[in-house]
Structure formats: C-alpha cells, structure tokens
XYZ file of C-alpha atoms in Angstrom:
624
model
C 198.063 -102.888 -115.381
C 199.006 -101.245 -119.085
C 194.913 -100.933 -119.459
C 195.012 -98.807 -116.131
C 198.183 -97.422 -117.631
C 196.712 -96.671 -120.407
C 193.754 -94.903 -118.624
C 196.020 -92.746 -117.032
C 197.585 -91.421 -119.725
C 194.473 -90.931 -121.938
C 193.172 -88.822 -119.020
C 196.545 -86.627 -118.866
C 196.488 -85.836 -122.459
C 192.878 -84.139 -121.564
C 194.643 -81.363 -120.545
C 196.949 -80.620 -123.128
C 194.952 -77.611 -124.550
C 196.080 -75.761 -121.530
C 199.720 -77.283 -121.407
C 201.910 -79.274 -123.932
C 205.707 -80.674 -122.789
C 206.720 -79.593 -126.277
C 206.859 -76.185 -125.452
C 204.537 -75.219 -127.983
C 202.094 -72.145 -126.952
C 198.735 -72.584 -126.580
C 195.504 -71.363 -127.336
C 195.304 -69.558 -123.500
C 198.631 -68.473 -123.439
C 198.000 -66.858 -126.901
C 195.124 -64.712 -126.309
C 196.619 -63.697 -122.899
C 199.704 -62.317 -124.882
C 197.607 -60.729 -126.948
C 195.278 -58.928 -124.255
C 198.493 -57.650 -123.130
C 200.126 -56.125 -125.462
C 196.415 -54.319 -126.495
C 196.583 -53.000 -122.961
C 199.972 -52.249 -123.210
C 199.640 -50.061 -126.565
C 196.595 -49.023 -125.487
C 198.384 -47.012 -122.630
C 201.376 -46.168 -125.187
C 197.870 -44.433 -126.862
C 197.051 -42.822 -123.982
C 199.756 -41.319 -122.701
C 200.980 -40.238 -126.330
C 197.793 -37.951 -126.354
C 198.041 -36.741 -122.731
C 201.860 -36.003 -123.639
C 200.816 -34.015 -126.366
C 197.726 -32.496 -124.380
C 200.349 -31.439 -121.700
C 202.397 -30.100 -124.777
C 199.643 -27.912 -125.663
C 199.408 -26.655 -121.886
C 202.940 -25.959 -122.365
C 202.904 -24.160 -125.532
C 200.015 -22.215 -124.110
C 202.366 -20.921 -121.316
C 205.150 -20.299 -123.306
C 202.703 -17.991 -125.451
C 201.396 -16.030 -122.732
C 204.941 -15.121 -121.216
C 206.341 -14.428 -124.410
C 203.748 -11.994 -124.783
C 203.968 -10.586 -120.916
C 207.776 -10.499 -121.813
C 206.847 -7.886 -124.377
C 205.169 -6.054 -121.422
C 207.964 -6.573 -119.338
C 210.548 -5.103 -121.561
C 208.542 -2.091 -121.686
C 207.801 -1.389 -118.369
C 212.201 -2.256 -117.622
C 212.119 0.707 -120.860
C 209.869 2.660 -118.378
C 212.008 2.763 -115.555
C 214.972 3.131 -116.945
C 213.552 6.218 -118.896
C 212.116 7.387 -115.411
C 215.732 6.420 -113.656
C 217.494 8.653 -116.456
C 215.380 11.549 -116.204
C 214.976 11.973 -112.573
C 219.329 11.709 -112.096
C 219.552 14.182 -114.671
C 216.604 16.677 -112.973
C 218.664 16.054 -109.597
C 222.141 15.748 -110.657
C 221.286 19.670 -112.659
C 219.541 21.025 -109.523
C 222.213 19.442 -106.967
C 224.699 21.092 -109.507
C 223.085 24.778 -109.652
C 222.914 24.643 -105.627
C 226.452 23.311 -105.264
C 227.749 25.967 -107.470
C 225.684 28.319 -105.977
C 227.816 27.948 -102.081
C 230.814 27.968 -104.231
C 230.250 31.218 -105.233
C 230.208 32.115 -101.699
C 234.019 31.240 -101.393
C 236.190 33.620 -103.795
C 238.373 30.374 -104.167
C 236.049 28.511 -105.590
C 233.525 31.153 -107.115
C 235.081 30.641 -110.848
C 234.242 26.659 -110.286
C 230.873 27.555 -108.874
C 229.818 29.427 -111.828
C 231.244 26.542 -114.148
C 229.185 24.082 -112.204
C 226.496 26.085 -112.593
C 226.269 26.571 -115.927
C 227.073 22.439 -116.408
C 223.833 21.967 -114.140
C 221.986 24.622 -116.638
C 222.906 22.628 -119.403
C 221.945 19.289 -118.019
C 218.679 20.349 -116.815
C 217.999 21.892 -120.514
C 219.243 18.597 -121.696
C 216.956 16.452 -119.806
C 214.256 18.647 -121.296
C 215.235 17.289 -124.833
C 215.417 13.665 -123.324
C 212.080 14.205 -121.867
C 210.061 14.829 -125.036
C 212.178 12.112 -127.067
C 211.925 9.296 -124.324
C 207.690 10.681 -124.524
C 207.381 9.902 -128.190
C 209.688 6.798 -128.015
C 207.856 4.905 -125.051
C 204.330 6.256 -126.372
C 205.172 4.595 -130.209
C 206.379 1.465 -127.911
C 203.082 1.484 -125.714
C 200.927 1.895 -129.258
C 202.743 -1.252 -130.756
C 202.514 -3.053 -127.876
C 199.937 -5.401 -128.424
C 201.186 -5.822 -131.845
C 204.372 -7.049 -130.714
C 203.441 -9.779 -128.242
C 200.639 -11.139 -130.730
C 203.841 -11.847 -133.043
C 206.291 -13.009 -130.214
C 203.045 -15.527 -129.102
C 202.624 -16.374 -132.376
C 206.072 -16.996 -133.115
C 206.402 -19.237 -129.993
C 203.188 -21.403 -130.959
C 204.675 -21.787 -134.504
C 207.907 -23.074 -133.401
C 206.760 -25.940 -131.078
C 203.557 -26.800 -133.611
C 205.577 -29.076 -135.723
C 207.644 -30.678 -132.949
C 204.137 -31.657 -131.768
C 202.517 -33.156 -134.718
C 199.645 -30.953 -135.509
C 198.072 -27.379 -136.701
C 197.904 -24.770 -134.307
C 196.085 -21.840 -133.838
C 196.710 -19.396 -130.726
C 195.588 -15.913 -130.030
C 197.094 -13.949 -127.051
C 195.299 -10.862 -125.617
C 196.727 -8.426 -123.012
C 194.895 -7.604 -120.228
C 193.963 -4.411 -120.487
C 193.988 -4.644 -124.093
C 194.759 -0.643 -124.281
C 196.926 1.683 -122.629
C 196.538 5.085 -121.225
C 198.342 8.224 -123.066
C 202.361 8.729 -121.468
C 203.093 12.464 -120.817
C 206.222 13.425 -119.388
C 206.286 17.278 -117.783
C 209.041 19.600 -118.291
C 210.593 21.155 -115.253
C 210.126 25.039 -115.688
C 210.995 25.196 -112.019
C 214.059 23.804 -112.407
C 215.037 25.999 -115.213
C 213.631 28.850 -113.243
C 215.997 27.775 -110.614
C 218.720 27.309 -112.914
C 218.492 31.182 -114.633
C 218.533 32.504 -111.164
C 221.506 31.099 -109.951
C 222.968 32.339 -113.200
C 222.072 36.091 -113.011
C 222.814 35.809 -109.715
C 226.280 34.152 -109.615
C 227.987 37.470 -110.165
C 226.402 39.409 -107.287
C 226.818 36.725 -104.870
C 231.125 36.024 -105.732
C 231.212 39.914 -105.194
C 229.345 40.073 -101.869
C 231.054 37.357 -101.206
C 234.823 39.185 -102.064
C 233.757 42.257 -100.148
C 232.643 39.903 -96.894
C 235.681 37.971 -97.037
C 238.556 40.927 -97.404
C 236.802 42.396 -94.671
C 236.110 39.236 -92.338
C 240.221 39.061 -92.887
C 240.727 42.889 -91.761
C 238.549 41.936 -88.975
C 240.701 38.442 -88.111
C 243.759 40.587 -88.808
C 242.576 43.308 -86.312
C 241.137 40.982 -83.626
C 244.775 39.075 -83.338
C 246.363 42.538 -82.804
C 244.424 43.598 -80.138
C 245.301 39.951 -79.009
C 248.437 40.227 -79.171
C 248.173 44.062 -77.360
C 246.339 43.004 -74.583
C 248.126 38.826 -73.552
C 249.050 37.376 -76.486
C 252.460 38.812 -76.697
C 253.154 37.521 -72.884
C 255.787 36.977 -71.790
C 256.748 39.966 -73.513
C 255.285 43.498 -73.313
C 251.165 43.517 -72.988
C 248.597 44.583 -71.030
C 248.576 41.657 -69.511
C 252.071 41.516 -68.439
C 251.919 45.524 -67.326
C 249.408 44.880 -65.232
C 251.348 41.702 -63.979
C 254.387 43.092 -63.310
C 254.016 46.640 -62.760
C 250.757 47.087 -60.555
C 250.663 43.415 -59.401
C 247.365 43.105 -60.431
C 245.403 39.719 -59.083
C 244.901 36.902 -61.972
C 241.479 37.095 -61.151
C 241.401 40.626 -62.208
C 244.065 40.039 -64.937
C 243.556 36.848 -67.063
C 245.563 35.411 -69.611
C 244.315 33.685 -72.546
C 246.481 31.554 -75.132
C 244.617 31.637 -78.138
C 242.654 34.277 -80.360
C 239.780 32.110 -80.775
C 238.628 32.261 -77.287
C 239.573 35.452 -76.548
C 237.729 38.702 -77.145
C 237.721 42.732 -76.973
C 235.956 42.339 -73.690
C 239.043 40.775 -72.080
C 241.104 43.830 -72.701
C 238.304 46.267 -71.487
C 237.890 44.626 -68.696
C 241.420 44.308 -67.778
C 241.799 48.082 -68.194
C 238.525 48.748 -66.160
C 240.479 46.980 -63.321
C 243.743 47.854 -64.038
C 242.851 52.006 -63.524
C 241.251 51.817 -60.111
C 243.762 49.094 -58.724
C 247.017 51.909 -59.853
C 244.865 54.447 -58.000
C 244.781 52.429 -54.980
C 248.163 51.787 -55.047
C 250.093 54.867 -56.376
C 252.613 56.424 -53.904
C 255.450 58.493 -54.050
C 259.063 56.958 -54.699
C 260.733 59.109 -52.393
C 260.313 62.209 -50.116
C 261.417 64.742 -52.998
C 259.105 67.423 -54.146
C 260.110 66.524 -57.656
C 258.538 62.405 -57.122
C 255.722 63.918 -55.383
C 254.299 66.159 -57.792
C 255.131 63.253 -60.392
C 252.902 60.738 -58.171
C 250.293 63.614 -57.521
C 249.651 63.491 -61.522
C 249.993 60.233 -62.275
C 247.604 59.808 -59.904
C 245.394 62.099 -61.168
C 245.659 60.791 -64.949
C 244.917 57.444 -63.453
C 241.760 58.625 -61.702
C 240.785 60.395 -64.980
C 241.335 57.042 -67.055
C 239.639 55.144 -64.657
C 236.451 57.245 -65.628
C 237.095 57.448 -68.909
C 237.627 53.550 -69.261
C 234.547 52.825 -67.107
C 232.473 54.250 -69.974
C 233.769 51.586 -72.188
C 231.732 48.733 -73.957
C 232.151 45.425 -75.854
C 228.995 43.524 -77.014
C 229.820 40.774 -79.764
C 227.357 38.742 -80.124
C 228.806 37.679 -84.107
C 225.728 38.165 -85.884
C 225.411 41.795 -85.860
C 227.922 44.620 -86.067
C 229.458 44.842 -82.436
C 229.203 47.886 -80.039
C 232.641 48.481 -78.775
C 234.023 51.116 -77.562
C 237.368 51.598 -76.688
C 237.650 55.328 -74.569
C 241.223 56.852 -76.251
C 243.195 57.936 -73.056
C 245.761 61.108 -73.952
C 249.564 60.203 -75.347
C 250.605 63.613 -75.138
C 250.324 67.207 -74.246
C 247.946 68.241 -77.735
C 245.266 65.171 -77.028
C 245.787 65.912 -73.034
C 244.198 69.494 -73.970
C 241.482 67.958 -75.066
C 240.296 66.054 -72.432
C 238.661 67.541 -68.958
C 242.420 67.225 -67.255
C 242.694 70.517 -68.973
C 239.400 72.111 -68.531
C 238.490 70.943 -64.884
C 238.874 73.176 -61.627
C 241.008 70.486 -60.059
C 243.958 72.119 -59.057
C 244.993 73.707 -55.991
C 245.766 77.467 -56.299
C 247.831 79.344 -53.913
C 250.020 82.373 -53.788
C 248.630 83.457 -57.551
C 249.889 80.087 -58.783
C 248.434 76.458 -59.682
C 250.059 73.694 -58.607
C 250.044 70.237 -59.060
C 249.164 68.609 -55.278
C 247.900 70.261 -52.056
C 250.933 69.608 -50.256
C 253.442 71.182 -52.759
C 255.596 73.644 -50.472
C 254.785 76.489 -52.537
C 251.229 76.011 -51.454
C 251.906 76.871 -47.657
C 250.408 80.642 -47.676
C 247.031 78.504 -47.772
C 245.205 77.160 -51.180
C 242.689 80.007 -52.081
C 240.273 77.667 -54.343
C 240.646 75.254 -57.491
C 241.539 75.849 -61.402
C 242.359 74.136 -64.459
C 245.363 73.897 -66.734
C 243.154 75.836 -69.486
C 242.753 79.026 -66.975
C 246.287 78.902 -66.399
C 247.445 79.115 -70.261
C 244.817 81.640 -70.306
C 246.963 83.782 -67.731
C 244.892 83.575 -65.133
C 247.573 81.848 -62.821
C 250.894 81.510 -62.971
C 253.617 78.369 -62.879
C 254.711 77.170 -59.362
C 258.340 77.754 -58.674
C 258.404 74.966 -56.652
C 256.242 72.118 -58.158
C 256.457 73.837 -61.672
C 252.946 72.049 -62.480
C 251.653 73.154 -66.140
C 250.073 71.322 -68.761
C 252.973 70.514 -70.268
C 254.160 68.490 -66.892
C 250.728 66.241 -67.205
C 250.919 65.247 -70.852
C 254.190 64.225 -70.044
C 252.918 61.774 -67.542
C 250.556 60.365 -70.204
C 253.537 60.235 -73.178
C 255.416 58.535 -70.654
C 253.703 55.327 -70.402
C 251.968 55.861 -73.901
C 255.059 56.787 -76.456
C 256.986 52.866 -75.387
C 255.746 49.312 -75.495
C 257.178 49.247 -71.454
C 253.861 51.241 -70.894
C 250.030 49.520 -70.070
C 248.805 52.606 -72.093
C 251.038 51.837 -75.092
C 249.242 48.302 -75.248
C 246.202 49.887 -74.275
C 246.134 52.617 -77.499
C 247.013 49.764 -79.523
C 244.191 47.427 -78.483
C 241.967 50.200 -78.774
C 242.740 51.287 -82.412
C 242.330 47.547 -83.149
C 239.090 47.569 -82.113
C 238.125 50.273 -83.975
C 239.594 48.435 -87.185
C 237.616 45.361 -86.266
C 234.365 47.232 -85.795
C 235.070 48.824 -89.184
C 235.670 45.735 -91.074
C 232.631 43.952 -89.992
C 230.511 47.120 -90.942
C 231.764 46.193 -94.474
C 231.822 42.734 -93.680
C 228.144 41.953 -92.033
C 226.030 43.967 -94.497
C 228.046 42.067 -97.446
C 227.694 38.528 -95.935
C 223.367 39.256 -95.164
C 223.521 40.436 -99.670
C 225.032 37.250 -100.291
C 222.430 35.157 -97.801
C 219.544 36.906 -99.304
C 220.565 35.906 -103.067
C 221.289 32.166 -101.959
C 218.626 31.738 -100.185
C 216.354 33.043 -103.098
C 218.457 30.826 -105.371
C 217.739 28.148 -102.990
C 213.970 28.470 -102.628
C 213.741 27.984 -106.330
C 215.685 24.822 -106.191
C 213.548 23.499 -103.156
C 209.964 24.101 -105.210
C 212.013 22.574 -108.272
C 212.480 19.085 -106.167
C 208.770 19.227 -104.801
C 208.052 19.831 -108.664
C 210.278 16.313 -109.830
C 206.596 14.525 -109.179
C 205.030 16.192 -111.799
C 207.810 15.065 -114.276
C 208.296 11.401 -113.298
C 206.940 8.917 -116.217
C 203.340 7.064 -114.770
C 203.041 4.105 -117.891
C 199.937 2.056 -117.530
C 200.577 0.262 -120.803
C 198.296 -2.292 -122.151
C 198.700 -5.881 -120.499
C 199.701 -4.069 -116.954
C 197.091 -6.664 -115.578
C 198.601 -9.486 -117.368
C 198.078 -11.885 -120.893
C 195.585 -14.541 -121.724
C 196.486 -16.925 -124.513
C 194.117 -19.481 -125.569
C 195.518 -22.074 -127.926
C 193.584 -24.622 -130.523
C 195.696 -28.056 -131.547
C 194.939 -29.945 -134.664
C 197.083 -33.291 -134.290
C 197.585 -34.977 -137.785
C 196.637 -38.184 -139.026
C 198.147 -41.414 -136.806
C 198.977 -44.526 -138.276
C 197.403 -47.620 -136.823
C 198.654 -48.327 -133.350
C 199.470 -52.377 -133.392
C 198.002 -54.680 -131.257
C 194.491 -51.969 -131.360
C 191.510 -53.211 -132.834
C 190.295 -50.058 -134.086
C 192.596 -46.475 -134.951
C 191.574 -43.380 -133.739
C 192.453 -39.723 -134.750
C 193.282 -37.654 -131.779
C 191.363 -35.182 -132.900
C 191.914 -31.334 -131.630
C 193.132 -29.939 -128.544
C 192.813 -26.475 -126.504
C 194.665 -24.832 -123.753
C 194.416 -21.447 -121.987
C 196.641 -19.919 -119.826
C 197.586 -16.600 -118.387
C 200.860 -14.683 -116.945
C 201.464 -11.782 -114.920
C 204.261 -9.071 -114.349
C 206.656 -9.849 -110.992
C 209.542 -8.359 -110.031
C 213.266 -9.866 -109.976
C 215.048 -8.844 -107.070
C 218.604 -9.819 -108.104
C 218.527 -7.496 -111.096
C 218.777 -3.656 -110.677
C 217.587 -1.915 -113.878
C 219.894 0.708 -113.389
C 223.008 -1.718 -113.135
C 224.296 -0.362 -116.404
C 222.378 3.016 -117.006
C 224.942 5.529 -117.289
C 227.060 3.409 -119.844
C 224.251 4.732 -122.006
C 223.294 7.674 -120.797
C 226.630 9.813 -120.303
C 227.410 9.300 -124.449
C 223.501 11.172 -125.045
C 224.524 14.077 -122.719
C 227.646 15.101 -124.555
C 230.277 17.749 -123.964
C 228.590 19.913 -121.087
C 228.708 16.622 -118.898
C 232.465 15.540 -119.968
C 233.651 19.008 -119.953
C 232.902 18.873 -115.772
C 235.268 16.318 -114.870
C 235.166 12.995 -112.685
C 233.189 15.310 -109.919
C 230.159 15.649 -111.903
C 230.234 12.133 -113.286
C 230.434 10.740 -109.877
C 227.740 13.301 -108.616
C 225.362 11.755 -111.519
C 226.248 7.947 -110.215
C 225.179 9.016 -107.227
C 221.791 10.475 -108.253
C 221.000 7.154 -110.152
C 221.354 5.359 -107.301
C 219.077 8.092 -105.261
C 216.252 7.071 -107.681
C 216.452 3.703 -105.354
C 217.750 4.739 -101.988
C 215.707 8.018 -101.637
C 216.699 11.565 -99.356
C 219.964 9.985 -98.285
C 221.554 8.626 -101.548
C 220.818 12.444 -102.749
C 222.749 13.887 -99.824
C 225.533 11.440 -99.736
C 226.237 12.498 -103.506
C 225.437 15.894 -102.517
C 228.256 15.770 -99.922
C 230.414 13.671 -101.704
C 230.722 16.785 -104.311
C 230.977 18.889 -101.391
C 233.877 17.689 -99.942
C 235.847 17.723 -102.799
C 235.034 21.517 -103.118
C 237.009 24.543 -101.027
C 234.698 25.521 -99.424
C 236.101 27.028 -96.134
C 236.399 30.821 -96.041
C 237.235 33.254 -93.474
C 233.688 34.356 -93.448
C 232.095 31.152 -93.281
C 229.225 31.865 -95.915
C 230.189 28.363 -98.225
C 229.774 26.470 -95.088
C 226.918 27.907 -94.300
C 225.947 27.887 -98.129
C 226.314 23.811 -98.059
C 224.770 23.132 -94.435
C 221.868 25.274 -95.908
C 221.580 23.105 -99.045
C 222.101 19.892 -97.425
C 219.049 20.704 -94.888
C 217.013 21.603 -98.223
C 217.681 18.443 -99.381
C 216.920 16.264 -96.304
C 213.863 17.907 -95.905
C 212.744 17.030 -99.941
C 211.798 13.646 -98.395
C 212.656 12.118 -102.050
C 211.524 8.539 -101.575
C 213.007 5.132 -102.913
C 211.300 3.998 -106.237
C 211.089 0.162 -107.300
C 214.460 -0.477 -109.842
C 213.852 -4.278 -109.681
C 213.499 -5.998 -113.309
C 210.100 -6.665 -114.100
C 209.627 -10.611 -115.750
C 206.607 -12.818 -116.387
C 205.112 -15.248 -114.711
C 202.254 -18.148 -115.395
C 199.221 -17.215 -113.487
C 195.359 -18.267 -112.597
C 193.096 -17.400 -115.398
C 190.586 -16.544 -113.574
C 192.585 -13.757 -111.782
C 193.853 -12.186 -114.852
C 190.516 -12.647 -116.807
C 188.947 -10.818 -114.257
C 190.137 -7.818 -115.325
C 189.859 -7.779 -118.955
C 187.309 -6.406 -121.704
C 188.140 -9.093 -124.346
C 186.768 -11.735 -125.995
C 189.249 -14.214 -124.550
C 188.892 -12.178 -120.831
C 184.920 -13.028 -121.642
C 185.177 -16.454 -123.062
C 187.848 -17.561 -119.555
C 185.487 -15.765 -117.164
C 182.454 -16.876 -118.444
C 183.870 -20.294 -118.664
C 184.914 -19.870 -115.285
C 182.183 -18.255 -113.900
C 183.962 -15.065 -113.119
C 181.214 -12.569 -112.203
C-alpha cells in the first residue's frame, strides 16, 4: 500500500512544471505573461503612431482652412465693399428722383432740392469710396497668398510640438493668382444727379404756376357748383328750375358734391330749362299790361333757348376744356347787342311796334315786322297801348338777372365761372406738361443710371476662389524603448494632404452690421438729411439682398413721409412715375451669406490648379 502510495505521488509531482500548490509561477505561466504584455505594448505602439498619423491628417486640415479662411475673409471684404457701394449708388439715385417729385409740390419743393443735393453728394461720395475700396481689396487680393502661407504655417507650428516631431507644410491656393479688381464709376448717375440740379428750379416754378392756377380752377369749378345745385335748398339753378318752372328731375338733377359734378350739368340744365319756360309761359291775368309782359318774356326765353343751345362743355382733364357758356342779356345796354334788338320780330301796326300781335293797339291790322333797332332809329313809333320799346325788354332780362331769386342770376354766375375755370387751366395745363417734360428727362437719366449699377458692381476672382491644397511632412523625434518590445523602432516621418473649399453660411448676413461702419465714412451730407435718409439707406442695404422690391419699399417708405399731395396732382404723379421706373429696373437679389471654409476631396480641388502641389495630388491621384 505506501509503495503504491508512493507511486502515486511520484507520478503527481510529474506535473509540477505546469502547476505547483505553492503558488509559485511557472515556467508556462511566465512566458504567457510575457507574450502578453509584448502584444499589449505592441498595440500601445501602434496606435501611438496611428494617433499621431491621424494628428498629422488633422494638422493638415487645420492648415488648409486656415488658409481658405484667408480667402474667405476676403471675399466677406468683397461683398461688403459691393453691399456698400451699390446702397450708396441707389440710396443717391432714389434720393435725386425723390427730390425730384418733391419739387413738383411747392410744399415740399425747398426739401426736394435739399434731398437732391444730399443724393448729389452721396453719389460723388461713393465715387471716392469706389476708387479707395479698388486699391484696398486689390493690395488685399495681391497679399493674398502671402497671408494664408503664414496663417498655414502658423497653424502647423503650433500643433508640431504638441505632436512630438518637425514639421514642414506648404499650402497653395487654387488658383494660385487672381485676376485684376476694377470698380467703374457711375457717370450716369452723376449725369442724372446734375440734371435734377439745374433742373430743380424750373420744375418748383412750373410747378407754382400749375398749382395757383389748378386752385383758381378748383376755386372756380365750386362756384359754378354752388350757382348751378350746390347752394340748394337755397337759390340755384337747380332750385329755379325746381320751383319756378317745375322742371322734371330727370331734366333737372341735383348733385351733392363738386367732385362729381361738372360744367356740363349746368349747361344742360339751362338747355332744358329754356324750351320747358317756353312751353309753359302764359299770361297771369287778362290785363294788357301781363300780356305784353308774358309776350316778352316769352320771347327772351325763345331767344335764350337758341342762344343756350349753342353751348358746349367737353372736359376730358387732360387738355384745356372747350366750354362755352352763351352770356344771355342782364340789361337794356347788353340786350342791344344781341339779335332781340336787330331782328324784324315785331308786329307793326298803325305806324307803331308793339310787343305781341294781339296788343289792342294792333287792331287796324299788323302791316309787317321790325326790330327794336328800327324803332330807336325813328322808323316807328312807341305803342300807346302796349308801350313796347327796348327799354321794356331789357327790363324783362334785368328782372330775373339783377337778383339771386332769378335762374339767369345763377345762370350769369355759372357762366363767368366757367370762363375763370377755362382760364386757369390755360395757365394751369401748359405749366403742369413743362414740369412733366423736365421730370421725365430727369427721370430717364436716373433709369439708364440703374441699368448702368452692373457696370460698377465689384466681380473679385481672387486667388484660391477654387479652393487650398496643403500638403504636410512629419518628422517624429526619437522614442525611448517601448517595454516589453524586443527591438525599438523610430517612427520615422509622416505626410498628409488635404484640401478646403469656400461655402456659404446661411445664418450670417454680411450686411448685419454694415452701416455701423459705413454712415461715420459718409460724413455731414448724410447726417445733415435726417432719420429719412438714414432709414432710406437701411433700406437700400437690404435691397442688395431682396432685389426690385426692397428698393421700392424704401423708395415708398421715404415717400410717405413726404407731402406730396397737391392740388394739381403732379408729386403724385411724380412718385407713381418713379416707383414704376423702379419696378421695372428688375434689380435682382445678390448672395449676402458669409462665406467659410470647408475640408474637401483633393482630387476636386487639385483639379483645378497649376501648382506643384495641384500636380503632385493629381498626378498622385490620377487626375487627368
């Protein structure tokens, strides 16, 4: 038993070189520790130097935006520049033409002409601007490349000792030059500008002369109003006719306000009124006295009728209007003068004329016809009976003619206010078409001054439009021993490439901020405006993004802050006109978003370069 005992335990204790109750470690154990932890450095190794490879990648990056940044800034400078120019070309030309209809208001002609010289000024001033920001952006452009080389070197220096190593980079923009900036004056605009200027002074003074008369003609056109219905209930023609011959309202219409009524109304109503007393005259009473009295009235009203029939009124409201208002006789003098006096109209019997055929001194028989002018002449005597001379028929005209209780009174009075209004739109008509004809050559300039704002926008292709290559060379330094790693190893050198492009940012506007610069440049003709002009400006800056209607909502803004109303319409006309200009300058929206950098493909932006990095990526790449 202890021999098989002891066989046993002499053939356990074989085994002890792979396990020992003592705890002690082993030969197996040992070099399985010690694989691991080489395997386990060994991957420390490894992904130290793909840490530091992707280091290198990222310093790469960081290069080629920080150069693109440089591009960036400049084309922001660009746009800005463009933004600044193009308000001040519009906010001057929106200026000139705004002052310009002012001038068509007497009201407002002494702010016209100080809103015309502010436009002047800013127009002259954005000439300066021009050839400054052309120098300043083309010394920019020139040290362009210069500039992101030392921002790309900068960057590589900064994260070469954080990495452990020597670097050397070299960044080249893509194009590596830029074509020349030139920014264009506006001569049209100044041209534009001078003309409104010279002609400021003729068009306020057309402008007085059409609106002085426009008010004689307003002035005149209520009192024939007023003559013919608008004084109703009172006296008028309208109530004459009303009350007195019982005229018809179809025949005798009443209108309520000056605005829709018109010279027409009256001569009409008198064309009606004339043949309707003719109809209806009569005798009072049975005595010879009434008769005779009826027997002329009736014949004045016969004679009016004529006379009134030959009447006109053609307004139309562009031209001068033809109306014509027939003057009827107030008394015996004008009576004379008319063919009651001259005509063979009146009976003549027993030597004598007389004023009907049935007077009783006409019973011997009526031997023919004469006229009131024969019988001053002597060539018939005055009617005992009747007592018919001309003196009895002007009376019958004064009687209705001399008081406001007469249609003729009314009538006179509508008449000579027609004549007024006629007269005061001869003055008034030629003045207004002076005063078109010098806006609308003022205007003209200022349209072929905004299809001339084209010419003077600012086209930068700097260098690196297409983007910026960077290709980067790592030296790492010398690496102590890494344990548990039979044999130590330099990392040796590493190289990266990499590329970034221009995109835009579409939460930042470029022009956020632009007149907080701007508005201390232009000086005192800008502050001297007031808040009108500095609000007209805000709102041309932000027409350089919204297009035609951001310029006519500024446009109309200024407007109506303006007088422009006027008895003879011309500023209203005057702004419609400009407005219309404007909409029709089809001004379109330009890109104010905040250009930025981005990483790219190399092969994209190597593409289109000419050098030696371009070359060395796209023949590396096989670009063709």
């Amino acid at each position: 038993m202890e021999a098989m005992c002891g066989f046993l335990r002499k053939k356990r204790y074989a085994t002890e070189w792979f396990s020992d109750k003592e705890g002690f470690t082993t030969f197996g154990s040992a070099c399985a520790i010690l694989a691991a932890c080489a395997l386990a450095f060994a991957c420390v190794w490894t992904a130290r130097s793909m840490s530091r490879a992707a280091g290198v990648q990222v310093v790469a990056d960081a290069a080629a935006l920080a150069a693109q940044n440089e591009v960036a800034e400049f084309v922001i400078a660009v746009r800005v520049a463009d933004a600044s120019l193009l308000s001040m070309s519009l906010t001057g030309l929106a200026l000139v033409g705004t002052g310009t209809a002012c001038c068509c208001v007497p009201a407002s002609a002494a702010v016209g002409k100080s809103l015309i010289d502010v436009g002047k000024g800013i127009l002259t001033k954005r000439n300066d601007l021009a050839r400054a920001a052309e120098k300043t952006l083309s010394t920019m452009q020139e040290g362009l490349p210069v500039v992101a080389q030392a921002q790309a070197q900068a960057i590589i220096q900064e994260n070469a000792d954080s990495l452990g190593g020597d670097a050397l980079g070299y960044v080249e923009l893509v194009p590596l030059r830029g074509e020349p900036i030139s920014i264009g004056d506006s001569e049209s605009s100044g041209e534009a500008a001078d003309a409104a200027e010279s002609q400021s002074d003729e068009i306020a003074e057309s402008a007085a002369v059409a609106q002085e008369a426009r008010e004689d003609a307003q002035n005149a056109l209520e009192e024939g109003f007023k003559h013919d219905c608008g004084n109703a209930p009172g006296y008028c023609m309208y109530e004459r006719a009303d009350t007195v011959a019982g005229m018809p309202s179809s025949q005798n219409p009443i209108y309520h306000s000056v605005n829709t009524w018109s010279f027409k109304v009256a001569l009409d109503r008198a064309k009606a009124y004339y043949p309707h007393r003719v109809a209806m005259e009569a005798p009072e009473n049975d005595s010879v006295e009434e008769q005779a009295r009826s027997a002329l009235r009736k014949k004045f009203y016969e004679f009016a009728a004529r006379e009134v029939a030959k009447g006109k009124a053609v307004d139309e409201g562009e031209s001068v209007p033809d109306i014509d208002f027939p003057m009827l006789p107030k008394n015996t003098t004008e009576m004379k003068k008319t063919s009651l006096y001259t005509d063979e109209a009146y009976p003549v019997a027993a030597g004598c004329l007389h004023a009907w055929q049935g007077c009783p001194g006409a019973r011997s028989g009526i031997e023919g016809f004469g006229s009131l002018a024969e019988q001053d002449a002597g060539a018939f005597g005055v009617c005992a009976t009747c007592d018919f001379d001309a003196v009895s028929l002007g009376k019958v005209a004064a009687a209705s003619s001399s008081i406001d209780n007469g249609f003729e009174y009314h009538y006179r009075k509508v008449a000579e206010a027609s004549n007024d209004y006629v007269a005061a739109l001869e003055r008034a008509i030629p003045a207004e078409s002076e005063a078109k004809d010098a806006v609308n050559g003022v205007f003209d300039l200022i349209d072929e001054a905004l299809q001339d704002l084209g010419s003077c926008r600012i086209e930068a292709y700097p260098p690196g439009r297409f983007g910026a290559l960077a290709a980067l060379a790592f030296d790492m330094h010398d690496e102590s021993a890494v344990p548990f790693v039979s044999e130590t190893r330099e990392e040796g050198a590493y190289a990266a490439i990499s590329a970034s492009v221009l995109g835009e940012d579409g939460e930042e506007d470029v022009l956020s901020s632009l007149l907080d610069g701007v508005v201390d440049d232009i000086g005192p003709p800008l502050s001297d405006a007031g808040p009108a002009v500095l609000s007209l400006w805000a709102s041309m800056v932000k027409a350089y993004s919204s297009g035609t209607e951001g310029l006519c909502e500024g446009v109309q803004e200024l407007f109506d802050s303006l007088p422009l109303l006027g008895s003879t319409g011309l500023g209203s006309w005057a702004a419609d006109s400009l407005m219309g200009m404007l909409e029709a300058a089809g001004l379109e929206p330009a890109n104010t978003e905040a250009a930025k950098p981005f990483v790219a493909n190399t092969e994209h932006v190597a593409a289109q370069g000419d050098g030696p990095v371009a070359a060395a990526v796209a023949s590396m790449k096989g670009v063709p």
